Coordinates of C-alpha atoms in Angstrom, one line a residue:
M1 CA 103.9 109.6 93.4
S2 CA 106.3 110.7 96.0
N3 CA 109.7 109.1 96.4
S4 CA 109.7 107.4 99.8
T5 CA 112.9 105.4 99.7
P6 CA 113.7 104.7 103.4
S7 CA 116.8 105.8 105.2
S8 CA 119.2 103.4 106.7
Q9 CA 117.9 103.9 110.2
P10 CA 114.6 102.6 111.5
I11 CA 112.3 104.8 113.4
A12 CA 112.3 105.6 117.2
S13 CA 121.2 72.1 109.9
D14 CA 119.7 73.4 107.4
S15 CA 121.3 70.5 109.2
T16 CA 118.0 68.7 108.4
A17 CA 116.4 68.4 105.0
P18 CA 112.7 68.0 104.5
A19 CA 111.2 65.1 102.6
I20 CA 111.5 67.0 99.4
T21 CA 114.3 69.5 98.8
A22 CA 117.1 70.4 96.5
P23 CA 120.4 72.2 96.4
G24 CA 120.6 75.9 96.8
P25 CA 121.9 77.7 93.8
N26 CA 125.7 78.3 93.5
S27 CA 126.6 76.0 96.4
S28 CA 129.6 73.7 96.0
D29 CA 128.6 70.9 98.4
V30 CA 125.2 71.5 99.8
T31 CA 122.4 69.3 98.3
G32 CA 119.1 67.8 99.1
T33 CA 117.5 64.5 98.4
V34 CA 116.0 65.3 95.0
A35 CA 116.1 67.8 92.2
D36 CA 119.8 67.6 91.6
A37 CA 119.2 68.0 87.8
P38 CA 119.1 71.5 86.3
A39 CA 115.7 73.1 86.5
K40 CA 113.8 72.9 83.2
S41 CA 112.4 75.9 81.4
T42 CA 108.8 76.5 82.1
S43 CA 108.5 80.1 80.6
T44 CA 108.6 81.7 77.3
I45 CA 109.0 85.2 78.8
A46 CA 112.2 86.7 77.4
R47 CA 115.1 87.6 79.6
H48 CA 113.5 86.6 82.9
Q49 CA 116.3 84.4 84.2
T50 CA 118.3 85.6 87.3
R51 CA 121.6 87.2 86.5
R52 CA 124.9 86.7 88.4
A53 CA 125.3 89.5 90.8
P54 CA 127.7 92.1 89.4
R55 CA 130.8 93.3 91.3
E56 CA 130.8 96.9 92.6
K57 CA 131.2 99.4 89.9
D58 CA 130.4 103.1 89.3
G59 CA 130.3 103.6 93.0
K60 CA 127.3 101.4 93.4
P61 CA 127.4 98.4 95.9
A62 CA 127.3 94.9 94.6
F63 CA 126.1 92.3 97.0
I64 CA 127.8 88.9 96.7
Q65 CA 126.4 86.2 99.0
I66 CA 128.7 83.8 100.9
A67 CA 128.7 80.2 99.7
R68 CA 126.5 78.7 102.4
T69 CA 124.8 79.4 105.7
P70 CA 127.2 79.5 108.6
L71 CA 126.7 76.8 111.3
I72 CA 126.2 78.8 114.5
P73 CA 127.2 77.1 117.7
E74 CA 124.5 76.7 120.3
K75 CA 126.4 78.8 122.9
I76 CA 126.6 81.8 120.6
L77 CA 122.9 81.5 119.8
R78 CA 122.1 81.4 123.5
D79 CA 124.3 84.3 124.3
H80 CA 122.3 86.4 121.8
G81 CA 118.8 85.1 122.6
A82 CA 118.6 83.3 119.3
F83 CA 118.6 79.6 120.3
C84 CA 115.7 77.5 119.2
V85 CA 116.2 73.8 119.4
I86 CA 114.1 73.0 116.3
D87 CA 115.5 75.8 114.0
T88 CA 117.0 74.8 110.7
R89 CA 120.6 75.9 110.1
F90 CA 119.4 78.8 108.0
R91 CA 116.7 79.8 110.4
A92 CA 119.1 79.8 113.3
A93 CA 121.5 82.1 111.4
A94 CA 118.7 84.3 110.2
R95 CA 117.3 84.6 113.8
L96 CA 120.7 85.6 115.1
L97 CA 121.0 88.2 112.3
Q98 CA 117.7 89.7 113.3
C99 CA 118.8 89.8 117.0
L100 CA 122.0 91.6 116.1
W101 CA 120.1 94.0 113.8
L102 CA 117.6 94.9 116.6
R103 CA 120.3 95.4 119.1
E104 CA 122.4 97.6 116.7
H105 CA 119.4 99.9 116.2
D106 CA 118.5 100.0 119.9
I107 CA 115.2 98.3 119.3
P108 CA 114.1 96.5 122.6
A109 CA 113.2 92.9 122.5
G110 CA 110.4 91.4 124.6
S111 CA 111.4 89.9 127.9
S112 CA 110.8 86.2 128.7
D113 CA 108.2 87.0 131.4
A114 CA 104.7 86.0 130.5
G115 CA 102.5 89.0 130.0
D116 CA 105.5 91.2 129.1
T117 CA 106.1 90.1 125.6
F118 CA 104.4 90.8 122.3
D119 CA 104.5 87.2 121.3
G120 CA 103.7 85.6 124.6
P121 CA 106.0 84.0 127.1
A122 CA 109.5 82.8 126.4
A123 CA 110.1 85.2 123.5
F124 CA 113.2 85.0 121.5
G125 CA 115.5 88.0 120.9
N126 CA 114.0 88.6 117.4
I127 CA 110.6 89.4 119.0
L128 CA 110.1 93.1 119.6
S129 CA 108.8 94.5 122.9
P130 CA 105.1 95.5 122.8
D131 CA 106.0 99.2 122.8
A132 CA 108.6 98.8 120.0
A133 CA 106.2 96.7 118.0
Y134 CA 103.3 99.1 118.1
A135 CA 105.7 102.1 117.5
G136 CA 106.6 100.6 114.1
R137 CA 110.2 99.6 114.9
N138 CA 109.9 96.4 112.8
F139 CA 109.8 98.6 109.6
L140 CA 112.6 100.4 107.9
S141 CA 110.9 103.8 107.8
P142 CA 107.8 105.6 109.2
A143 CA 106.4 105.6 105.7
I144 CA 106.6 101.8 105.4
H145 CA 105.1 101.5 108.9
R146 CA 102.2 103.7 107.9
L147 CA 101.7 101.7 104.7
A148 CA 101.7 98.4 106.6
L149 CA 99.0 99.8 109.0
Q150 CA 96.9 101.0 106.1
E151 CA 97.1 97.7 104.3
W152 CA 96.3 95.8 107.6
L153 CA 93.3 98.0 108.4
M154 CA 91.9 97.9 104.9
C155 CA 92.8 94.3 104.1
E156 CA 90.6 92.2 101.9
E157 CA 87.9 90.2 103.6
D158 CA 89.2 87.1 105.3
A159 CA 92.8 88.0 104.5
A160 CA 95.5 86.2 106.5
I161 CA 97.4 89.1 108.0
D162 CA 98.8 88.2 111.4
E163 CA 99.1 91.3 113.5
E164 CA 101.8 89.9 115.9
R165 CA 104.0 88.6 113.1
L166 CA 103.6 91.8 111.1
L167 CA 104.4 94.2 113.9
G168 CA 106.4 92.2 116.4
N169 CA 108.4 89.4 114.8
S170 CA 111.5 90.6 112.9
L171 CA 112.2 87.1 111.5
S172 CA 108.8 86.8 109.8
S173 CA 108.6 87.2 106.0
M174 CA 105.5 89.4 106.5
P175 CA 107.3 92.6 107.5
L176 CA 110.0 91.7 104.9
V177 CA 107.4 92.0 102.2
F178 CA 106.5 95.5 103.3
N179 CA 110.2 96.5 104.0
M180 CA 111.2 95.4 100.5
F181 CA 108.2 96.4 98.4
G182 CA 106.7 99.2 100.5
P183 CA 108.8 101.9 99.0
M184 CA 107.8 100.7 95.5
A185 CA 104.2 100.8 96.4
L186 CA 104.7 104.4 97.4
D187 CA 106.8 105.3 94.4
R188 CA 105.6 103.8 91.0
K189 CA 108.7 105.2 89.3
L190 CA 110.9 103.1 91.5
A191 CA 108.7 100.1 91.2
T192 CA 108.8 100.4 87.4
A193 CA 112.6 100.6 87.4
V194 CA 112.9 97.5 89.6
F195 CA 110.5 95.3 87.8
R196 CA 111.7 96.4 84.4
E197 CA 115.2 95.3 85.5
L198 CA 113.8 91.9 86.7
L199 CA 111.3 91.3 83.8
P200 CA 112.0 93.6 80.9
G201 CA 110.1 91.3 78.5
F202 CA 106.9 91.7 80.6
V203 CA 106.9 95.1 82.3
R204 CA 106.8 98.5 80.7
S205 CA 105.4 100.2 83.8
V206 CA 104.0 99.4 87.2
E207 CA 100.5 100.7 87.9
R208 CA 99.7 99.5 91.4
I209 CA 100.9 97.1 94.1
R210 CA 98.4 95.3 96.3
F211 CA 99.4 93.3 99.5
E212 CA 98.0 90.0 100.7
H213 CA 95.8 89.7 97.6
S214 CA 93.6 87.0 96.2
P215 CA 91.8 87.3 92.9
G216 CA 89.0 85.1 94.3
R217 CA 89.1 84.2 97.9
R218 CA 86.6 81.5 98.8
D219 CA 85.2 81.8 95.2
E220 CA 84.2 78.5 93.6
R221 CA 85.6 79.7 90.3
F222 CA 89.0 79.7 91.9
L223 CA 90.0 77.4 94.8
A224 CA 87.1 78.0 97.2
D225 CA 89.6 78.7 100.0
R226 CA 91.7 81.5 101.5
T227 CA 94.8 81.0 99.3
A228 CA 96.4 84.4 98.5
F229 CA 99.6 86.0 97.3
D230 CA 101.9 88.2 99.4
L231 CA 101.4 90.8 96.8
A232 CA 100.1 91.4 93.3
V233 CA 101.9 93.9 91.0
H234 CA 99.6 95.3 88.3
V235 CA 101.6 96.3 85.2
T236 CA 101.4 97.5 81.7
T237 CA 103.3 95.2 79.4
P238 CA 105.6 96.3 76.5
S239 CA 102.7 95.6 74.1
G240 CA 100.5 98.0 76.0
E241 CA 98.1 95.4 77.6
P242 CA 97.6 95.0 81.3
G243 CA 99.3 92.2 83.2
T244 CA 99.8 91.0 86.8
L245 CA 102.8 89.7 88.7
F246 CA 101.6 87.4 91.5
I247 CA 104.3 87.1 94.1
E248 CA 105.1 84.9 97.1
V249 CA 108.0 85.7 99.4
K250 CA 109.8 83.3 101.7
Y251 CA 112.5 84.1 104.2
S252 CA 113.3 81.7 107.1
E253 CA 110.6 79.1 106.4
S254 CA 111.6 75.5 106.6
M255 CA 108.7 74.6 104.1
E256 CA 107.3 71.9 106.3
G257 CA 103.6 71.2 107.0
P258 CA 101.0 70.9 107.7
A259 CA 99.6 70.8 104.2
A260 CA 96.3 72.4 103.6
R261 CA 93.2 70.2 103.9
M262 CA 92.7 68.6 100.5
R263 CA 89.6 69.7 98.6
D264 CA 87.9 68.2 95.6
R265 CA 88.3 71.6 94.0
Y266 CA 92.1 71.4 94.1
N267 CA 92.0 68.1 92.1
E268 CA 89.6 69.7 89.6
A269 CA 91.7 72.8 89.2
S270 CA 94.9 70.9 88.9
K271 CA 93.6 69.4 85.7
E272 CA 91.8 72.5 84.6
V273 CA 94.8 74.8 84.6
R274 CA 96.8 72.6 82.2
L275 CA 100.2 73.4 83.8
Y276 CA 101.4 70.1 85.1
D277 CA 103.0 67.0 83.7
N278 CA 100.9 64.9 86.1
P279 CA 98.0 66.9 87.6
D280 CA 97.4 64.0 90.1
S281 CA 101.0 64.1 91.3
L282 CA 101.3 63.4 95.0
I283 CA 104.4 65.7 95.1
L284 CA 102.2 68.7 94.3
R285 CA 100.0 67.8 97.3
S286 CA 102.9 67.2 99.7
A287 CA 103.5 69.6 102.6
P288 CA 106.6 71.2 101.2
V289 CA 105.1 72.0 97.8
D290 CA 101.3 72.4 98.2
Q291 CA 101.2 76.1 98.9
I292 CA 103.2 76.9 95.7
W293 CA 100.9 74.5 93.8
R294 CA 97.8 76.2 95.1
E295 CA 99.2 79.7 94.2
G296 CA 100.3 78.5 90.8
M297 CA 96.7 77.3 90.1
L298 CA 95.3 80.5 91.5
A299 CA 97.5 82.6 89.2
Q300 CA 96.3 80.6 86.2
L301 CA 92.7 80.8 87.2
A302 CA 93.0 84.6 87.4
V303 CA 93.8 84.6 83.7
D304 CA 91.3 81.9 82.8
N305 CA 88.5 83.9 84.6
G306 CA 89.4 87.2 82.9
I307 CA 90.8 88.9 86.0
T308 CA 94.0 89.7 84.0
P309 CA 94.9 88.9 80.4
R310 CA 98.5 88.0 81.3
A311 CA 100.3 87.0 84.4
I312 CA 103.5 85.6 85.9
F313 CA 103.9 83.8 89.2
L314 CA 107.0 84.9 91.0
A315 CA 108.4 83.1 94.0
I316 CA 111.2 84.9 96.0
G317 CA 113.4 83.4 98.7
P318 CA 117.0 83.8 100.0
K319 CA 119.7 82.1 98.0
L320 CA 121.0 80.3 101.2
N321 CA 117.7 78.9 102.3
R322 CA 118.1 75.7 100.5
R323 CA 114.8 74.3 101.7
V324 CA 112.9 77.2 100.0
Q325 CA 115.1 77.0 96.9
G326 CA 114.6 73.2 96.8
V327 CA 110.8 73.5 97.0
F328 CA 110.9 76.0 94.1
R329 CA 112.9 73.6 92.0
V330 CA 110.7 70.6 92.8
Y331 CA 107.6 72.6 91.9
Q332 CA 109.3 73.7 88.7
G333 CA 110.0 70.1 87.9
E334 CA 106.3 69.3 88.0
L335 CA 105.4 71.8 85.4
L336 CA 105.0 71.2 81.7
D337 CA 108.0 72.3 79.6
A338 CA 107.5 75.7 78.0
D339 CA 107.3 74.1 74.5
R340 CA 104.4 71.9 75.6
Q341 CA 102.4 74.7 77.3
D342 CA 99.6 76.7 75.7
A343 CA 100.6 80.3 75.0
D344 CA 98.2 81.7 77.6
R345 CA 99.6 79.6 80.5
V346 CA 101.1 81.5 83.4
P347 CA 104.9 81.1 83.8
F348 CA 106.5 80.2 87.1
I349 CA 109.7 82.2 87.8
P350 CA 111.7 81.7 91.0
L351 CA 114.0 84.5 92.1
T352 CA 116.5 84.9 94.9
L353 CA 116.1 87.7 97.5
E354 CA 119.6 88.8 96.5
T355 CA 118.6 89.2 92.9
V356 CA 115.7 91.5 93.9
I357 CA 118.1 93.6 96.0
E358 CA 120.5 93.9 93.1
A359 CA 117.6 95.1 90.9
I360 CA 116.8 97.8 93.6
V361 CA 120.5 98.9 93.3
T362 CA 120.3 99.1 89.5
A363 CA 117.1 101.2 89.9
G364 CA 119.0 103.7 91.9
A365 CA 117.7 103.1 95.4
T366 CA 121.1 102.1 96.8
D367 CA 120.4 103.2 100.4
H368 CA 117.3 101.1 100.5
A369 CA 119.1 98.1 99.0
Q370 CA 121.9 98.4 101.5
V371 CA 119.5 98.4 104.5
L372 CA 117.7 95.4 103.1
W373 CA 121.0 93.5 102.7
N374 CA 122.2 94.4 106.1
R375 CA 119.0 93.2 107.8
Y376 CA 118.1 90.1 105.8
C377 CA 121.1 88.9 103.8
D378 CA 124.4 89.7 105.5
F379 CA 125.2 86.2 106.7
E380 CA 128.9 87.0 106.6
R381 CA 128.2 89.1 109.6
V382 CA 127.1 86.1 111.7
Y383 CA 130.0 84.1 110.4
R384 CA 132.5 86.7 111.5
L385 CA 130.8 87.1 114.9
S386 CA 130.9 83.4 115.5
L387 CA 134.5 83.0 114.4
Q388 CA 135.6 85.9 116.6
Q389 CA 133.9 84.6 119.6
L390 CA 135.2 81.0 119.1
T391 CA 138.8 82.2 118.6
G392 CA 138.6 84.8 121.4
D393 CA 139.2 87.7 119.1
A394 CA 137.2 90.7 120.2
A395 CA 134.8 88.4 122.2
R396 CA 131.4 89.9 122.6
A397 CA 132.3 92.8 120.3
P398 CA 129.5 94.1 118.1
A399 CA 129.5 92.4 114.6
N400 CA 128.5 95.5 112.7
K401 CA 130.5 96.7 109.8
S402 CA 132.0 99.8 111.5
A403 CA 133.3 97.7 114.3
Q404 CA 134.8 95.2 112.0
H405 CA 136.8 97.8 110.1
H406 CA 138.7 98.7 113.2
Q407 CA 139.8 95.1 113.9
P408 CA 142.9 93.4 112.4
A409 CA 142.3 91.3 109.4
A410 CA 143.1 88.1 111.2
L411 CA 140.1 86.0 110.2
P412 CA 140.0 83.9 107.0
P413 CA 137.8 85.1 104.3
T414 CA 134.4 83.5 103.7
R415 CA 133.9 81.4 100.6
R416 CA 131.7 83.2 98.2
A417 CA 129.3 81.8 95.7
L418 CA 130.1 83.4 92.4
A419 CA 129.2 80.7 90.0
A420 CA 127.2 77.5 89.9
T421 CA 129.3 74.3 90.6
P422 CA 128.5 70.6 90.5
A423 CA 126.8 69.6 93.7
L424 CA 127.8 66.7 95.9
R425 CA 125.2 64.6 97.7
T426 CA 125.2 64.8 101.5
R427 CA 123.1 63.0 104.1
A428 CA 120.0 64.9 105.3
A429 CA 118.3 64.9 108.6
S430 CA 115.1 66.6 109.7
S431 CA 113.9 69.4 112.0
R432 CA 110.9 71.6 112.3
P433 CA 110.6 75.4 112.6
C434 CA 109.4 77.2 115.7
G435 CA 105.8 78.3 115.6
A436 CA 102.6 77.1 114.3
A437 CA 101.3 76.4 110.8
T438 CA 102.2 78.7 108.0
K439 CA 100.0 81.7 107.2
R440 CA 99.0 80.2 103.9
E441 CA 97.3 77.1 105.4
A442 CA 93.8 77.1 103.8
V443 CA 90.9 76.9 106.2

């Protein structure tokens, strides 16, 4: 396989907590309403736990995330075309980061005139213009753009690939999946190095990566609906047998409803898969958790129906998106402890987006990792921009790294999350994300 690591240039409150959430990892004072206790072990796979990000060494970058999502004032969001009244704190910061990234790379956004936007009227600054969208500017390289088009055109029957979100919405997790894993799909050597770093006890080599995949869409042996994974990574395990990593990726999602229409098959499968303390739990069926529940059952049913002899269900989300991290922890709390599970049960392993980027660095694709960090995880950038504009220092100056290096070090440093600390309980409110139902809603 050819090495297609992309270059750094592209081509051409929480302010409100959902009903079920939990503290983001390594945060000193941000919590949710439940799941304050440490997550229990639900896996017997050796060495799968996330590792603390290393500091820079041997000339390789080490990415250390700031302690919490910056609270961006409304005026600054409006100035950059990133204001949405119902954004969560994380989504607002992530939207601003995408607006800055597009502007830095001279990628035009859609105007607010009806008929002149890729995403309809009143587009935000994170929505690409139609020309930029169809030219592939939402992707980090021409090779990733071509791969995304190939996967879209040859997608599985009834797959939920949204053309507008994929090509034209820089905030969507859909292009993130291709930008992160596309180079691995094109280069199995890189894929093997990354996944061996993440899961050395399960992965000897990567054989194939499939996007928007279901082992049994609308099949009565499975869930009889459209539930699918963002990608499936087919591997050879250290013992020489085949295995599969079923992966779901979140980015700016607030993890609110609507929940999928409940089916009798879900209730049957919840008992059949033998994964849960209480298969009839209402928490599993709630809007924040139900998609992860359905995908967890689907991964187990793939093993039970002989699609793959072994599997792991991975869920990936940003460390600072505490709604996403909270849902992962709540779902984990509904699972049987590892010592009570049968040996052939599919483990659930949550990973942070930052951990995956660190694994890409370790695998040697440092340029690719740096671009991913700059686009999706550099929340210190929006913190610096906000503080500069509020204090009048270099007002309206670009917030990119090169511009910052030429400015006096007059701003206080951001607090960084280097180790887990006891969480303090805070009051939560509520908000809903912009847009319609999530792409995983079963129909």
